[in-house]
Structures are given as C-alpha cells and as structure tokens.
CSV table of C-alpha atoms in Angstrom, one decimal:
chain,number,residue,atom,x,y,z
A,626,MET,CA,-5.6,-2.2,-17.9
A,627,SER,CA,-3.0,-4.4,-16.2
A,628,THR,CA,-1.0,-4.7,-19.4
A,629,GLN,CA,-0.9,-0.9,-19.7
A,630,ALA,CA,0.2,-0.6,-16.1
A,631,ILE,CA,3.2,-2.8,-16.8
A,632,HIS,CA,4.1,-1.8,-20.3
A,633,ALA,CA,2.9,1.8,-20.9
A,634,ASP,CA,6.4,3.0,-20.1
A,635,ASP,CA,8.3,0.5,-22.2
A,636,HIS,CA,9.4,3.3,-24.6
A,637,LEU,CA,11.4,4.8,-21.8
A,638,LEU,CA,13.4,1.7,-21.1
A,639,SER,CA,17.2,2.1,-21.3
A,640,GLY,CA,19.8,-0.6,-20.6
A,641,ASP,CA,19.0,-4.2,-19.6
A,642,ASP,CA,17.2,-3.5,-16.3
A,643,VAL,CA,13.8,-5.2,-16.0
A,644,ALA,CA,12.9,-3.2,-12.9
A,645,PRO,CA,13.2,0.6,-13.3
A,646,ALA,CA,16.3,2.1,-11.6
A,647,ILE,CA,16.0,5.0,-9.1
A,648,HIS,CA,17.5,8.2,-10.5
A,649,VAL,CA,18.3,10.6,-7.7
A,650,SER,CA,20.1,13.3,-9.7
A,651,THR,CA,18.5,16.8,-9.7
A,652,THR,CA,20.4,18.0,-12.7
A,653,PHE,CA,21.4,16.5,-16.0
A,654,SER,CA,24.1,17.2,-18.5
A,655,TYR,CA,23.4,19.2,-21.7
A,656,SER,CA,24.3,17.9,-25.1
A,657,LYS,CA,27.9,18.3,-26.2
A,658,GLU,CA,26.7,19.2,-29.7
A,659,PRO,CA,26.3,23.0,-30.1
A,660,ALA,CA,23.6,22.4,-32.7
A,661,GLU,CA,21.4,20.6,-30.2
A,662,LEU,CA,21.4,23.4,-27.6
A,663,VAL,CA,18.1,25.2,-27.4
A,664,THR,CA,17.4,28.4,-25.5
A,665,ALA,CA,14.9,28.4,-22.7
A,666,LYS,CA,12.6,30.6,-24.8
A,667,ASP,CA,12.3,27.9,-27.5
A,668,GLN,CA,12.0,24.9,-25.2
A,669,ASP,CA,8.7,23.0,-24.7
A,670,LEU,CA,8.6,20.7,-21.7
A,671,LYS,CA,6.2,18.4,-23.5
A,672,THR,CA,8.5,17.7,-26.4
A,673,LEU,CA,11.9,18.1,-24.8
A,674,ASP,CA,13.8,14.9,-25.5
A,675,ARG,CA,16.2,15.0,-22.5
A,676,HIS,CA,16.0,16.0,-18.9
A,677,VAL,CA,17.6,19.2,-17.7
A,678,TYR,CA,16.5,19.9,-14.1
A,679,SER,CA,14.2,17.8,-11.9
A,680,ARG,CA,11.9,20.6,-11.0
A,681,GLU,CA,10.8,20.3,-14.6
A,682,THR,CA,11.2,16.7,-15.5
A,683,ALA,CA,13.1,13.6,-14.2
A,684,PRO,CA,13.3,10.0,-15.3
A,685,ASN,CA,11.2,8.4,-12.6
A,686,THR,CA,8.4,11.0,-12.6
A,687,THR,CA,8.3,11.0,-16.4
A,688,ARG,CA,7.9,7.2,-16.3
A,689,LEU,CA,5.1,7.5,-13.8
A,690,GLU,CA,3.3,10.1,-15.8
A,691,SER,CA,3.5,8.0,-18.9
A,692,ILE,CA,1.8,5.1,-17.2
A,693,LEU,CA,-0.8,7.3,-15.5
A,694,SER,CA,-1.7,8.9,-18.8
A,695,ALA,CA,-2.5,5.5,-20.2
A,696,LEU,CA,-4.5,4.5,-17.2
A,697,LEU,CA,-6.4,7.8,-16.8
A,698,HIS,CA,-7.0,8.3,-20.5
A,699,GLY,CA,-5.7,11.8,-20.3
A,700,HIS,CA,-2.4,13.8,-20.1
A,701,ALA,CA,-1.2,13.2,-16.5
A,702,VAL,CA,0.8,15.7,-14.4
A,703,THR,CA,2.2,14.6,-11.0
A,704,TYR,CA,2.6,16.7,-7.9
A,705,SER,CA,4.0,16.5,-4.4
A,706,SER,CA,0.6,15.7,-2.8
A,707,GLY,CA,-3.1,15.6,-3.6
A,708,LEU,CA,-3.7,19.1,-2.2
A,709,SER,CA,-0.8,20.5,-4.2
A,710,ALA,CA,-2.5,19.1,-7.3
A,711,VAL,CA,-5.8,20.7,-6.3
A,712,HIS,CA,-4.0,24.0,-5.8
A,713,ALA,CA,-2.3,23.8,-9.1
A,714,ALA,CA,-5.6,23.2,-10.9
A,715,TYR,CA,-7.2,26.3,-9.4
A,716,VAL,CA,-4.1,28.4,-10.1
A,717,TYR,CA,-4.4,27.3,-13.8
A,718,LEU,CA,-8.2,27.6,-14.2
A,719,ASN,CA,-8.5,30.7,-12.0
A,720,PRO,CA,-12.3,30.6,-11.8
A,721,LYS,CA,-14.4,33.3,-10.3
A,722,ARG,CA,-16.9,30.8,-8.7
A,723,VAL,CA,-16.6,27.2,-7.6
A,724,ALA,CA,-19.6,25.1,-6.6
A,725,ILE,CA,-18.6,22.4,-4.1
A,726,GLY,CA,-20.3,20.1,-1.6
A,727,GLY,CA,-19.1,17.8,1.1
A,728,GLY,CA,-16.0,15.8,0.9
A,729,TYR,CA,-12.4,16.1,1.9
A,730,HIS,CA,-11.8,19.1,4.2
A,731,GLY,CA,-8.4,19.7,2.7
A,732,CYS,CA,-9.9,20.7,-0.7
A,733,HIS,CA,-12.2,23.2,1.1
A,734,GLY,CA,-9.0,24.6,2.8
A,735,VAL,CA,-7.3,25.1,-0.6
A,736,LEU,CA,-10.4,26.9,-1.9
A,737,ASP,CA,-10.4,29.1,1.2
A,738,LEU,CA,-6.9,30.2,0.3
A,739,HIS,CA,-7.9,31.1,-3.2
A,740,THR,CA,-10.9,33.0,-1.7
A,741,LYS,CA,-8.4,35.0,0.4
A,742,LEU,CA,-6.0,35.6,-2.5
A,743,THR,CA,-8.4,36.2,-5.4
A,744,GLY,CA,-11.9,36.8,-4.0
A,745,LEU,CA,-13.1,33.4,-5.3
A,746,LYS,CA,-16.7,32.9,-4.5
A,747,GLN,CA,-17.7,29.4,-3.2
A,748,LEU,CA,-21.2,28.1,-4.0
A,749,PRO,CA,-23.0,25.0,-2.8
A,750,LEU,CA,-22.8,22.0,-5.1
A,751,ASP,CA,-26.6,22.1,-5.7
A,752,CYS,CA,-26.6,25.8,-6.7
A,753,SER,CA,-28.7,26.6,-9.8
A,754,ALA,CA,-26.9,26.5,-13.1
A,755,GLU,CA,-27.7,30.1,-13.6
A,756,GLU,CA,-25.3,31.0,-10.7
A,757,LEU,CA,-22.4,29.7,-12.7
A,758,GLY,CA,-20.6,31.5,-15.6
A,759,GLU,CA,-18.0,30.8,-18.2
A,760,GLY,CA,-14.8,29.5,-16.8
A,761,ASP,CA,-16.3,28.7,-13.4
A,762,VAL,CA,-15.9,25.2,-11.9
A,763,ILE,CA,-18.1,22.5,-10.3
A,764,HIS,CA,-15.8,20.6,-7.9
A,765,LEU,CA,-17.3,17.1,-7.5
A,766,GLU,CA,-15.9,14.4,-5.3
A,767,SER,CA,-17.2,10.9,-6.2
A,768,PRO,CA,-17.2,8.6,-4.4
A,769,LEU,CA,-17.3,10.9,-1.4
A,770,ASN,CA,-15.0,11.1,1.5
A,771,PRO,CA,-15.7,9.8,4.2
A,772,THR,CA,-18.9,7.9,3.3
A,773,GLY,CA,-18.0,6.2,0.0
A,774,GLU,CA,-21.2,7.4,-1.6
A,775,ALA,CA,-21.3,8.3,-5.3
A,776,TYR,CA,-22.6,11.2,-7.3
A,777,ASN,CA,-23.8,11.3,-10.9
A,778,ILE,CA,-20.8,12.7,-12.8
A,779,ALA,CA,-22.7,13.0,-16.1
A,780,ALA,CA,-25.4,15.1,-14.5
A,781,TYR,CA,-22.9,17.6,-13.1
A,782,ALA,CA,-21.0,17.7,-16.3
A,783,GLU,CA,-24.2,18.7,-18.2
A,784,LYS,CA,-24.9,21.3,-15.6
A,785,ALA,CA,-21.4,22.8,-15.8
A,786,HIS,CA,-21.1,22.7,-19.6
A,787,SER,CA,-24.6,24.4,-20.0
A,788,ARG,CA,-23.0,27.5,-18.6
A,789,GLY,CA,-19.5,27.3,-20.1
A,790,ALA,CA,-18.1,26.1,-16.8
A,791,TYR,CA,-15.8,23.1,-16.2
A,792,LEU,CA,-16.2,20.0,-14.2
A,793,PHE,CA,-13.4,19.0,-11.8
A,794,VAL,CA,-13.7,15.5,-10.5
A,795,ASP,CA,-11.8,14.2,-7.5
A,796,SER,CA,-11.8,10.5,-8.3
A,797,THR,CA,-9.5,9.4,-5.5
A,798,PHE,CA,-12.1,7.0,-4.1
A,799,GLY,CA,-12.8,5.7,-7.6
A,800,PRO,CA,-9.4,4.7,-9.0
A,801,PRO,CA,-8.7,3.5,-12.5
A,802,GLY,CA,-10.5,0.2,-13.1
A,803,LEU,CA,-13.5,1.3,-11.1
A,804,GLN,CA,-14.3,4.8,-12.6
A,805,ASP,CA,-13.3,6.9,-15.6
A,806,PRO,CA,-14.7,10.4,-15.1
A,807,PHE,CA,-13.7,11.5,-18.6
A,808,LEU,CA,-16.2,9.0,-20.0
A,809,HIS,CA,-18.9,11.0,-18.3
A,810,GLY,CA,-17.9,14.5,-19.1
A,811,ALA,CA,-15.2,15.6,-16.7
A,812,ASP,CA,-12.8,18.3,-17.8
A,813,VAL,CA,-10.2,17.7,-15.0
A,814,VAL,CA,-9.6,14.5,-13.0
A,815,MET,CA,-7.7,14.6,-9.8
A,816,HIS,CA,-6.3,11.8,-7.7
A,817,SER,CA,-4.5,11.8,-4.4
A,818,GLY,CA,-1.9,9.3,-5.5
A,819,THR,CA,-1.1,8.8,-1.9
A,820,LYS,CA,-4.1,6.5,-1.7
A,821,TYR,CA,-4.9,3.8,-4.3
A,822,LEU,CA,-2.4,4.8,-6.9
A,823,GLY,CA,0.4,4.4,-4.3
A,824,GLY,CA,-1.4,1.7,-2.5
A,825,HIS,CA,1.2,0.9,0.2
A,826,SER,CA,0.9,3.9,2.6
A,827,ASP,CA,4.5,4.9,1.9
A,828,MET,CA,4.4,7.8,-0.6
A,829,LEU,CA,2.8,11.3,-1.0
A,830,CYS,CA,1.6,12.1,-4.5
A,831,GLY,CA,-1.0,14.1,-6.4
A,832,VAL,CA,-2.2,13.7,-10.0
A,833,LEU,CA,-4.1,15.9,-12.4
A,834,ALA,CA,-5.2,14.5,-15.8
A,835,VAL,CA,-6.6,16.6,-18.6
A,836,GLN,CA,-7.5,15.8,-22.2
A,837,ARG,CA,-6.8,19.2,-23.7
A,838,LYS,CA,-3.2,19.5,-24.9
A,839,GLU,CA,-3.0,23.2,-24.2
A,840,TRP,CA,-4.1,22.6,-20.6
A,841,HIS,CA,-1.4,20.0,-20.2
A,842,ARG,CA,1.3,22.3,-21.4
A,843,GLY,CA,0.0,25.0,-19.2
A,844,LEU,CA,0.0,22.8,-16.1
A,845,LEU,CA,3.6,21.6,-16.8
A,846,GLY,CA,4.8,25.2,-17.2
A,847,GLU,CA,3.1,26.4,-14.1
A,848,ARG,CA,4.3,23.5,-12.0
A,849,THR,CA,7.9,24.6,-12.7
A,850,ASN,CA,7.1,27.9,-11.1
A,851,LEU,CA,4.9,26.6,-8.3
A,852,GLY,CA,7.7,24.2,-7.4
A,853,ASN,CA,5.3,21.5,-6.2
A,854,VAL,CA,7.0,18.7,-8.2
A,855,LEU,CA,7.0,15.0,-7.1
A,856,GLY,CA,10.3,13.7,-5.8
A,857,SER,CA,12.2,11.1,-7.9
A,858,PHE,CA,12.0,8.4,-5.2
A,859,GLU,CA,8.2,8.9,-5.0
A,860,GLY,CA,8.1,8.7,-8.7
A,861,TRP,CA,9.9,5.3,-8.5
A,862,LEU,CA,7.5,4.1,-5.7
A,863,GLY,CA,4.6,5.2,-7.9
A,864,VAL,CA,5.7,3.1,-10.9
A,865,ARG,CA,6.2,0.1,-8.6
A,866,SER,CA,2.7,0.6,-7.2
A,867,LEU,CA,0.9,1.0,-10.5
A,868,ARG,CA,2.1,-2.4,-11.7
A,869,THR,CA,-0.4,-4.1,-9.3
A,870,LEU,CA,-3.1,-1.4,-9.2
A,871,GLU,CA,-5.8,-3.4,-10.9
A,872,LEU,CA,-5.2,-6.5,-8.8
A,873,ARG,CA,-5.2,-4.5,-5.6
A,874,VAL,CA,-8.3,-2.4,-6.3
A,875,GLN,CA,-10.4,-5.3,-7.6
A,876,ARG,CA,-9.7,-7.2,-4.4
A,877,GLN,CA,-10.3,-4.2,-2.2
A,878,SER,CA,-13.6,-3.4,-3.9
A,879,LYS,CA,-14.9,-7.0,-3.7
A,880,ASN,CA,-13.9,-7.2,0.0
A,881,THR,CA,-15.8,-3.9,0.6
A,882,ASP,CA,-18.9,-5.0,-1.2
A,883,ALA,CA,-19.0,-8.2,0.8
A,884,LEU,CA,-18.4,-6.5,4.2
A,885,VAL,CA,-21.1,-3.8,3.5
A,886,ALA,CA,-23.6,-6.4,2.4
A,887,TRP,CA,-22.9,-8.5,5.5
A,888,LEU,CA,-23.2,-5.5,7.9
A,889,GLU,CA,-26.3,-4.1,6.2
A,890,GLY,CA,-27.8,-7.6,6.4
A,891,LEU,CA,-27.3,-7.6,10.2
A,892,LEU,CA,-28.7,-4.1,10.6
A,893,HIS,CA,-31.8,-5.0,8.5
A,894,PRO,CA,-32.3,-8.7,8.6
A,895,GLU,CA,-35.9,-8.4,7.5
A,896,ALA,CA,-34.5,-7.1,4.1
A,897,ALA,CA,-31.6,-9.5,3.8
A,898,GLY,CA,-33.6,-12.5,2.8
A,899,SER,CA,-31.5,-15.6,2.3
A,900,SER,CA,-28.3,-13.7,1.7
A,901,ALA,CA,-25.3,-15.9,2.5
A,902,ASN,CA,-23.4,-12.9,4.0
A,903,ALA,CA,-26.2,-12.1,6.4
A,904,ASP,CA,-27.1,-15.7,7.2
A,905,ALA,CA,-23.5,-16.5,8.2
A,906,THR,CA,-23.8,-14.8,11.5
A,907,SER,CA,-27.3,-13.6,12.2
A,908,SER,CA,-28.5,-16.9,13.5
A,909,SER,CA,-26.2,-16.7,16.5
A,910,GLY,CA,-27.7,-13.4,17.7
A,911,ASN,CA,-25.1,-11.2,16.1
A,912,SER,CA,-27.8,-9.1,14.4
A,913,LYS,CA,-29.1,-7.8,17.7
A,914,ILE,CA,-25.5,-7.0,18.9
A,915,VAL,CA,-24.8,-5.0,15.8
A,916,ARG,CA,-28.2,-3.2,15.9
A,917,ASP,CA,-27.5,-2.2,19.5
A,918,VAL,CA,-24.1,-0.5,18.7
A,919,VAL,CA,-24.4,0.5,15.0
A,920,GLU,CA,-26.8,3.2,13.8
A,921,LYS,CA,-26.3,2.9,10.0
A,922,VAL,CA,-23.8,2.2,7.2
A,923,ALA,CA,-23.1,4.2,4.0
A,924,HIS,CA,-21.5,3.0,0.7
A,925,ALA,CA,-22.2,3.4,-3.0
A,926,SER,CA,-23.3,-0.3,-3.2
A,927,LEU,CA,-26.3,0.7,-1.0
A,928,GLN,CA,-27.5,3.4,-3.4
A,929,HIS,CA,-30.1,1.1,-4.9
A,930,LYS,CA,-32.3,3.9,-6.3
A,931,ASP,CA,-29.3,5.2,-8.3
A,932,LYS,CA,-28.4,1.9,-10.1
A,933,ASP,CA,-29.4,3.2,-13.5
A,934,TRP,CA,-26.5,5.7,-13.7
A,935,LEU,CA,-24.3,4.2,-11.0
A,936,GLU,CA,-23.7,0.9,-12.8
A,937,LYS,CA,-22.6,2.8,-15.9
A,938,GLN,CA,-20.3,5.0,-13.9
A,939,MET,CA,-18.8,2.3,-11.8
A,940,PRO,CA,-19.4,-1.0,-13.6
A,941,ASN,CA,-16.6,-2.9,-11.9
A,942,GLY,CA,-17.2,-2.1,-8.2
A,943,TYR,CA,-18.2,0.7,-5.9
A,944,GLY,CA,-15.0,1.7,-4.1
A,945,PRO,CA,-13.1,0.3,-1.1
A,946,VAL,CA,-14.2,2.9,1.6
A,947,PHE,CA,-17.4,2.9,3.6
A,948,ALA,CA,-18.7,4.7,6.8
A,949,ILE,CA,-20.3,3.4,9.9
A,950,TRP,CA,-22.3,5.6,12.3
A,951,MET,CA,-22.2,4.2,15.8
A,952,LYS,CA,-24.9,4.7,18.4
A,953,SER,CA,-22.8,7.1,20.4
A,954,GLU,CA,-19.5,9.1,20.3
A,955,ASN,CA,-18.0,6.8,22.9
A,956,LEU,CA,-18.7,3.7,20.8
A,957,ALA,CA,-17.2,5.4,17.8
A,958,LYS,CA,-14.0,6.3,19.7
A,959,SER,CA,-13.8,2.8,21.3
A,960,LEU,CA,-14.4,0.5,18.2
A,961,PRO,CA,-10.9,1.0,16.6
A,962,GLY,CA,-9.2,-0.1,19.8
A,963,LYS,CA,-11.1,-3.4,19.8
A,964,LEU,CA,-9.9,-4.5,16.3
A,965,GLN,CA,-7.0,-6.7,15.3
A,966,TYR,CA,-6.7,-6.2,11.6
A,967,PHE,CA,-7.7,-2.5,11.3
A,968,PRO,CA,-5.0,-0.1,12.6
A,969,HIS,CA,-6.5,3.1,13.9
A,970,ALA,CA,-5.0,5.6,11.5
A,971,THR,CA,-5.9,8.3,9.0
A,972,SER,CA,-5.5,8.0,5.2
A,973,LEU,CA,-6.7,5.1,3.1
A,974,GLY,CA,-6.0,3.1,0.0
A,975,GLY,CA,-3.2,0.9,1.2
A,976,VAL,CA,-3.1,-2.9,1.0
A,977,GLU,CA,-3.8,-3.0,4.7
A,978,SER,CA,-7.3,-2.2,6.1
A,979,LEU,CA,-7.6,0.9,8.3
A,980,ILE,CA,-10.3,2.4,10.5
A,981,GLU,CA,-10.5,6.0,11.8
A,982,TRP,CA,-12.7,7.8,14.2
A,983,ARG,CA,-13.0,10.6,11.6
A,984,ALA,CA,-13.6,13.5,13.9
A,985,MET,CA,-9.9,13.3,14.9
A,986,THR,CA,-8.9,14.8,11.5
A,987,ASP,CA,-12.2,16.3,10.1
A,988,SER,CA,-14.1,18.7,12.3
A,989,THR,CA,-17.0,18.8,9.9
A,990,VAL,CA,-18.2,15.2,10.3
A,991,GLU,CA,-20.5,13.7,13.0
A,992,ARG,CA,-18.6,12.5,16.0
A,993,THR,CA,-20.3,9.1,15.8
A,994,LEU,CA,-18.8,8.3,12.4
A,995,VAL,CA,-15.9,5.9,11.7
A,996,ARG,CA,-14.4,5.6,8.3
A,997,VAL,CA,-13.3,2.1,7.1
A,998,SER,CA,-10.7,1.7,4.4
A,999,VAL,CA,-10.7,-2.0,3.2
A,1000,GLY,CA,-7.5,-3.7,2.2
A,1001,VAL,CA,-6.6,-6.9,0.4
A,1002,GLU,CA,-6.9,-9.3,3.4
A,1003,ASN,CA,-9.3,-12.2,3.4
A,1004,TRP,CA,-12.7,-10.6,3.8
A,1005,GLU,CA,-14.0,-13.2,6.2
A,1006,ASP,CA,-11.2,-12.4,8.5
A,1007,LEU,CA,-12.1,-8.7,8.4
A,1008,ARG,CA,-15.7,-9.6,9.0
A,1009,ASP,CA,-14.9,-11.7,12.0
A,1010,ASP,CA,-12.6,-9.0,13.4
A,1011,LEU,CA,-15.4,-6.4,13.1
A,1012,MET,CA,-17.9,-8.7,14.7
A,1013,ASN,CA,-15.5,-9.4,17.6
A,1014,GLY,CA,-15.2,-5.6,18.0
A,1015,PHE,CA,-18.9,-5.1,18.1
A,1016,LYS,CA,-19.2,-7.9,20.7
A,1017,ALA,CA,-16.5,-6.3,22.9
A,1018,LEU,CA,-18.4,-3.0,22.8
A,1019,HIS,CA,-21.7,-4.8,23.6
A,1020,SER,CA,-20.4,-6.7,26.6
C-alpha cells in the first residue's frame, strides 16, 4: 500500500520535480493543431488527454484521484467535502428509498434535502429486506461516528443485493489499510477525505469510489454540473498526505487499541487479568478513580462477540476513534479542559489527538458522551494525560 501511495501517480510526472508542483490555473490552452480539437459533444472526461477547465479536471486533483483509485481499489472521484460527495452519490443513484441508521448527522441532513426535493423515503437500517426495491440504497457507516463501533458490511451487502438495491459504505473511520468495503460487497465507498486521507487538519475533501466504469463516467459528468469540485491546492495537499497514509493510520490504530484496552481494564479490572495495560496503573488506585467518573467505553476492538466477521473486515486494526460516556454531563463538558495533549475540537483523523464533547455539534447523541480521535503521539503520554484528567475531575 505504501508503494502505491508514493508511486501510483508516476505516470503523471512531468519535468524533473520529485515533489509535485502546485498548479493554480483554472483554464488550460487548447492544442494548436486543428486535427486535435474535439467538440464538447465528442469529449469524454475519462479519456481526455489534456486539461481544459478546472471544474472538469486539473493536474493536482487528477494526480490525487490516480493515487486514491489505487488505494481504494475502485475508480475515485474527488469533491469539495465529504457531504458534497454524499450529495453527489444520491443525485447520481436517485433512489426511492434509503435505509440508514446512526452515524454522522450531516449525512442525515443530506438525505433530508433529498426527501424535500424528490420525496425520498428514509427507512431504518434494520428494516426488512422486503421494504427495499431495485435501485434503493442501504447507507452503512462503519466504523460508526462517534463510537468507533463496526457493522458487518458483508451482511448488509447481501441484504441489499437480494432486492436489487445497492450498498453505500461510509468508510471514513476505516481508511485504506484498515478496511476495504469492496471486498465485502459494497457498491459505493465514500470517504470524508478531510479526516484520515488528509490527515493534517488542513484540507476539506470528499471521495467517492466505484468499480463500475459507467458509474465513474456518470459521476464525473454530473460533478461538472454540480460544481462541487475539489480545489487544486486541496488536491496538492491530498497527494502530500497520502504519501504517509499507511504509516499514520497504523500508528493511530495501534495507539487506539492500547488506550481502549487500558481504559477498559480500569473500568473492569476483574476481567483484565494480568494485562500489562491495565496493571500499569490499577495498583495505585486509578481503577477506582476511573470507575467513579467514567460510565463506559465503546470501540470496535471491544466487540468480542463479532470477532468472526470483524477480523476479516478489519484485519489490520479497528480504527482510531472511540467514545467515552462520563457519569454526568458536567464531567463530559469538563474533561476536555483538563487535558494537555487533546485539543477540544471537532473533526478527527489528524496526526494530533482531539477530544470533543460531542453534543456541541451533534444534537442526537447523549450529552455525557465525549469522542476521542487518537493521533500519532506516544500512546503512554496520551494515557497519562487522560489519567491526569480523570484525577482532576475526581478531586
């Protein structure tokens, strides 16, 4: 994967630059040869061998899409944000019904717009297969925002395809290297590239990937008319970010697994056994402190009863986001202010760890929930920072 992230765009190299240049032009010269001029009617954005206008294609975004296509194992199309990608998918598929569960509130907002415009009917994720018809969509987010819990992609693919419906997977919390939804039956894969694909909290981006060539051509054509194209500078930032994607995500995932195991061990010391993570602090009374202020923790790594399918779906790690429910709303609001290495901010996926009292941006979650996005710092430093925060709340 790392080799593809660095070399999948080699065929687009021009000149002697090792690092890709930033191309800011919005328009590009036509050929001077009359025989090479093609009418708009006869053009195909997929096969066009030169750029014309940046609302269609541009050097930096084309390079980014080339790398993403290799990493996602499908034809990738970039957009100006994750939600613009979601909107584009539903404009293209135009389903009559969408089955959707919990997850990112913004996706529900996009579907509400489509309900207003087209009469789209929204169904619960666990609706019966018989309620779905041909061309309908199951919208699955896995791992889930904000808890980091995973859903069985293959099971939902089977449910959708049994009725001629499609499976749309928001895999933002399961970036390349951790999860490949196409292996388990997804028809469309979406990423908010703002998160792990960008990885530095400095770019907005959305990505759709499909394996059907006709869908890819259709999405490219409709993107030109929707106008939700990714900017050239963001395309350049995205290429820079993907070079280190595997290194970042592997570190973030391992850090998260360690933090969750440590915290779960303090909450349930009777089940922790001789775990090194739990034993490191429980002997000094930290277990009681944590149990006094923390109600529970959620993360895919704790889904022990689902290991049969989960280890196949996410063989390299379970995602770098988890949720903590505090014992009270006041504790949830207060914890972020007690921490040194976790800025209190929304979003996730950057190299820096973040924490958020989630009710500030999502009115659907419990007011005792805090979402933790784990970065690439030393995990023991993050552990000690969290423990100091719990102690400050307990005092």
